[in-house]
Amino acid sequence: MSTTTFAVDGMTCGNCVRHVTEELTALPGVTDVQVDLVAGGSSPVTVTSDAPLSPEAIAGAVDEAGYAVTPRGSLL
């Protein structure tokens, strides 16, 4: 199991969390996604997977949901 934590800016509600969670869960091997919503700030996101995920895959999934990994929490 691999766990990765990063921050995402711009999420303001449960619907935002749902979009990010759905995109990350669609990545191969992802078994769990936990989002600690901080409205108006950077929200910590923890992804658990069967194998390590590339920073590009994570950033791409978050981007597909309409958000971005914060620069200070960047995986890239």
Short mmCIF file of N, CA and C in Angstrom, two decimals:
data_model
loop_
_atom_site.label_atom_id
_atom_site.label_comp_id
_atom_site.label_asym_id
_atom_site.label_seq_id
_atom_site.Cartn_x
_atom_site.Cartn_y
_atom_site.Cartn_z
N MET A 1 0.84 -1.18 0.00
CA MET A 1 0.00 0.00 0.00
C MET A 1 0.88 1.24 0.00
N SER A 2 0.43 2.24 -0.70
CA SER A 2 1.13 3.52 -0.78
C SER A 2 0.15 4.63 -0.43
N THR A 3 0.60 5.59 0.37
CA THR A 3 -0.24 6.72 0.74
C THR A 3 0.47 8.01 0.35
N THR A 4 -0.27 8.89 -0.32
CA THR A 4 0.26 10.18 -0.76
C THR A 4 -0.68 11.27 -0.27
N THR A 5 -0.12 12.31 0.33
CA THR A 5 -0.92 13.45 0.79
C THR A 5 -0.43 14.71 0.09
N PHE A 6 -1.37 15.53 -0.35
CA PHE A 6 -1.06 16.78 -1.03
C PHE A 6 -2.19 17.74 -0.76
N ALA A 7 -2.08 18.98 -1.20
CA ALA A 7 -3.11 19.99 -0.97
C ALA A 7 -3.68 20.47 -2.30
N VAL A 8 -4.98 20.77 -2.27
CA VAL A 8 -5.69 21.25 -3.46
C VAL A 8 -6.36 22.58 -3.10
N ASP A 9 -6.18 23.58 -3.95
CA ASP A 9 -6.83 24.89 -3.76
C ASP A 9 -8.15 24.95 -4.52
N GLY A 10 -9.07 25.75 -4.00
CA GLY A 10 -10.27 26.09 -4.74
C GLY A 10 -11.51 25.30 -4.40
N MET A 11 -11.41 24.25 -3.64
CA MET A 11 -12.61 23.50 -3.28
C MET A 11 -13.37 24.27 -2.20
N THR A 12 -14.69 24.39 -2.38
CA THR A 12 -15.48 25.18 -1.44
C THR A 12 -16.66 24.43 -0.84
N CYS A 13 -16.97 23.23 -1.38
CA CYS A 13 -18.17 22.54 -0.92
C CYS A 13 -18.05 21.03 -1.13
N GLY A 14 -19.06 20.33 -0.69
CA GLY A 14 -19.08 18.88 -0.84
C GLY A 14 -19.08 18.43 -2.28
N ASN A 15 -19.68 19.21 -3.16
CA ASN A 15 -19.70 18.87 -4.58
C ASN A 15 -18.28 18.92 -5.16
N CYS A 16 -17.50 19.90 -4.73
CA CYS A 16 -16.10 20.00 -5.16
C CYS A 16 -15.33 18.76 -4.72
N VAL A 17 -15.54 18.38 -3.47
CA VAL A 17 -14.88 17.19 -2.92
C VAL A 17 -15.27 15.96 -3.73
N ARG A 18 -16.54 15.85 -4.08
CA ARG A 18 -17.02 14.70 -4.86
C ARG A 18 -16.32 14.61 -6.21
N HIS A 19 -16.18 15.74 -6.89
CA HIS A 19 -15.52 15.75 -8.21
C HIS A 19 -14.07 15.29 -8.10
N VAL A 20 -13.34 15.82 -7.14
CA VAL A 20 -11.93 15.45 -6.96
C VAL A 20 -11.83 13.97 -6.58
N THR A 21 -12.69 13.54 -5.66
CA THR A 21 -12.66 12.14 -5.21
C THR A 21 -12.95 11.18 -6.36
N GLU A 22 -13.93 11.50 -7.18
CA GLU A 22 -14.28 10.64 -8.32
C GLU A 22 -13.11 10.50 -9.29
N GLU A 23 -12.46 11.61 -9.61
CA GLU A 23 -11.34 11.57 -10.56
C GLU A 23 -10.16 10.78 -9.99
N LEU A 24 -9.85 10.98 -8.72
CA LEU A 24 -8.73 10.26 -8.12
C LEU A 24 -9.04 8.77 -7.96
N THR A 25 -10.28 8.45 -7.61
CA THR A 25 -10.67 7.05 -7.45
C THR A 25 -10.59 6.29 -8.77
N ALA A 26 -10.74 6.99 -9.88
CA ALA A 26 -10.67 6.36 -11.19
C ALA A 26 -9.25 5.96 -11.59
N LEU A 27 -8.25 6.46 -10.88
CA LEU A 27 -6.87 6.08 -11.20
C LEU A 27 -6.64 4.61 -10.84
N PRO A 28 -5.90 3.88 -11.67
CA PRO A 28 -5.66 2.45 -11.41
C PRO A 28 -4.97 2.25 -10.05
N GLY A 29 -5.51 1.33 -9.26
CA GLY A 29 -4.89 0.97 -7.99
C GLY A 29 -5.36 1.77 -6.79
N VAL A 30 -6.08 2.88 -7.01
CA VAL A 30 -6.53 3.70 -5.88
C VAL A 30 -7.60 2.95 -5.10
N THR A 31 -7.38 2.84 -3.78
CA THR A 31 -8.33 2.13 -2.93
C THR A 31 -9.09 3.06 -1.99
N ASP A 32 -8.57 4.27 -1.76
CA ASP A 32 -9.24 5.20 -0.85
C ASP A 32 -8.78 6.62 -1.12
N VAL A 33 -9.72 7.56 -0.99
CA VAL A 33 -9.42 8.99 -1.11
C VAL A 33 -10.10 9.69 0.05
N GLN A 34 -9.34 10.47 0.81
CA GLN A 34 -9.88 11.24 1.92
C GLN A 34 -9.57 12.71 1.69
N VAL A 35 -10.60 13.56 1.77
CA VAL A 35 -10.43 15.00 1.59
C VAL A 35 -10.88 15.70 2.86
N ASP A 36 -10.02 16.56 3.39
CA ASP A 36 -10.36 17.39 4.55
C ASP A 36 -10.64 18.78 4.01
N LEU A 37 -11.92 19.07 3.72
CA LEU A 37 -12.31 20.33 3.07
C LEU A 37 -12.00 21.53 3.95
N VAL A 38 -11.23 22.47 3.39
CA VAL A 38 -10.94 23.75 4.02
C VAL A 38 -11.45 24.79 3.03
N ALA A 39 -12.71 25.21 3.22
CA ALA A 39 -13.32 26.17 2.30
C ALA A 39 -12.51 27.46 2.28
N GLY A 40 -12.15 27.89 1.08
CA GLY A 40 -11.39 29.12 0.93
C GLY A 40 -9.90 28.96 1.17
N GLY A 41 -9.44 27.75 1.35
CA GLY A 41 -8.02 27.51 1.60
C GLY A 41 -7.55 26.27 0.88
N SER A 42 -6.39 25.78 1.28
CA SER A 42 -5.85 24.55 0.71
C SER A 42 -6.38 23.36 1.48
N SER A 43 -7.02 22.45 0.78
CA SER A 43 -7.61 21.26 1.41
C SER A 43 -6.67 20.07 1.28
N PRO A 44 -6.28 19.45 2.41
CA PRO A 44 -5.44 18.26 2.34
C PRO A 44 -6.22 17.08 1.74
N VAL A 45 -5.54 16.36 0.85
CA VAL A 45 -6.13 15.19 0.20
C VAL A 45 -5.15 14.03 0.40
N THR A 46 -5.65 12.90 0.87
CA THR A 46 -4.82 11.71 1.06
C THR A 46 -5.35 10.60 0.16
N VAL A 47 -4.45 10.04 -0.66
CA VAL A 47 -4.81 8.98 -1.58
C VAL A 47 -4.05 7.72 -1.17
N THR A 48 -4.78 6.61 -1.03
CA THR A 48 -4.17 5.32 -0.74
C THR A 48 -4.35 4.45 -1.97
N SER A 49 -3.26 3.76 -2.34
CA SER A 49 -3.32 2.92 -3.53
C SER A 49 -2.51 1.65 -3.32
N ASP A 50 -2.77 0.68 -4.18
CA ASP A 50 -2.06 -0.59 -4.13
C ASP A 50 -0.60 -0.45 -4.54
N ALA A 51 -0.30 0.58 -5.31
CA ALA A 51 1.05 0.82 -5.80
C ALA A 51 1.28 2.33 -5.84
N PRO A 52 2.54 2.76 -5.86
CA PRO A 52 2.81 4.20 -5.92
C PRO A 52 2.18 4.83 -7.17
N LEU A 53 1.66 6.05 -7.00
CA LEU A 53 1.10 6.80 -8.11
C LEU A 53 2.07 7.89 -8.52
N SER A 54 2.15 8.15 -9.80
CA SER A 54 3.05 9.21 -10.26
C SER A 54 2.44 10.57 -9.92
N PRO A 55 3.30 11.55 -9.64
CA PRO A 55 2.80 12.91 -9.40
C PRO A 55 2.00 13.44 -10.58
N GLU A 56 2.40 13.06 -11.79
CA GLU A 56 1.70 13.52 -12.98
C GLU A 56 0.29 12.96 -13.04
N ALA A 57 0.11 11.70 -12.65
CA ALA A 57 -1.21 11.08 -12.67
C ALA A 57 -2.13 11.76 -11.66
N ILE A 58 -1.61 12.03 -10.48
CA ILE A 58 -2.41 12.69 -9.45
C ILE A 58 -2.78 14.10 -9.89
N ALA A 59 -1.80 14.86 -10.35
CA ALA A 59 -2.06 16.24 -10.80
C ALA A 59 -3.04 16.25 -11.97
N GLY A 60 -2.93 15.28 -12.86
CA GLY A 60 -3.83 15.20 -14.01
C GLY A 60 -5.26 14.92 -13.59
N ALA A 61 -5.45 14.04 -12.61
CA ALA A 61 -6.79 13.72 -12.12
C ALA A 61 -7.40 14.93 -11.43
N VAL A 62 -6.62 15.62 -10.63
CA VAL A 62 -7.12 16.82 -9.94
C VAL A 62 -7.47 17.89 -10.97
N ASP A 63 -6.63 18.04 -11.98
CA ASP A 63 -6.89 19.01 -13.05
C ASP A 63 -8.18 18.65 -13.80
N GLU A 64 -8.39 17.38 -14.07
CA GLU A 64 -9.60 16.92 -14.76
C GLU A 64 -10.86 17.28 -13.96
N ALA A 65 -10.73 17.31 -12.64
CA ALA A 65 -11.86 17.68 -11.77
C ALA A 65 -12.07 19.19 -11.75
N GLY A 66 -11.12 19.95 -12.30
CA GLY A 66 -11.26 21.40 -12.36
C GLY A 66 -10.49 22.15 -11.29
N TYR A 67 -9.54 21.48 -10.65
CA TYR A 67 -8.76 22.09 -9.57
C TYR A 67 -7.28 21.84 -9.84
N ALA A 68 -6.44 22.31 -8.94
CA ALA A 68 -5.01 22.10 -9.12
C ALA A 68 -4.36 21.81 -7.77
N VAL A 69 -3.32 20.98 -7.84
CA VAL A 69 -2.50 20.75 -6.65
C VAL A 69 -1.82 22.05 -6.34
N THR A 70 -1.86 22.49 -5.07
CA THR A 70 -1.27 23.78 -4.73
C THR A 70 0.24 23.76 -4.94
N PRO A 71 0.81 24.88 -5.34
CA PRO A 71 2.25 24.92 -5.56
C PRO A 71 3.06 24.48 -4.35
N ARG A 72 2.66 24.92 -3.15
CA ARG A 72 3.44 24.53 -1.98
C ARG A 72 3.22 23.07 -1.60
N GLY A 73 2.13 22.47 -2.11
CA GLY A 73 1.86 21.07 -1.83
C GLY A 73 2.10 20.21 -3.05
N SER A 74 2.78 20.79 -4.03
CA SER A 74 2.95 20.13 -5.31
C SER A 74 3.70 18.82 -5.18
N LEU A 75 3.28 17.87 -5.98
CA LEU A 75 3.96 16.57 -6.06
C LEU A 75 4.97 16.57 -7.18
N LEU A 76 4.94 17.59 -8.03
CA LEU A 76 5.80 17.60 -9.21
C LEU A 76 7.17 18.12 -8.93
#
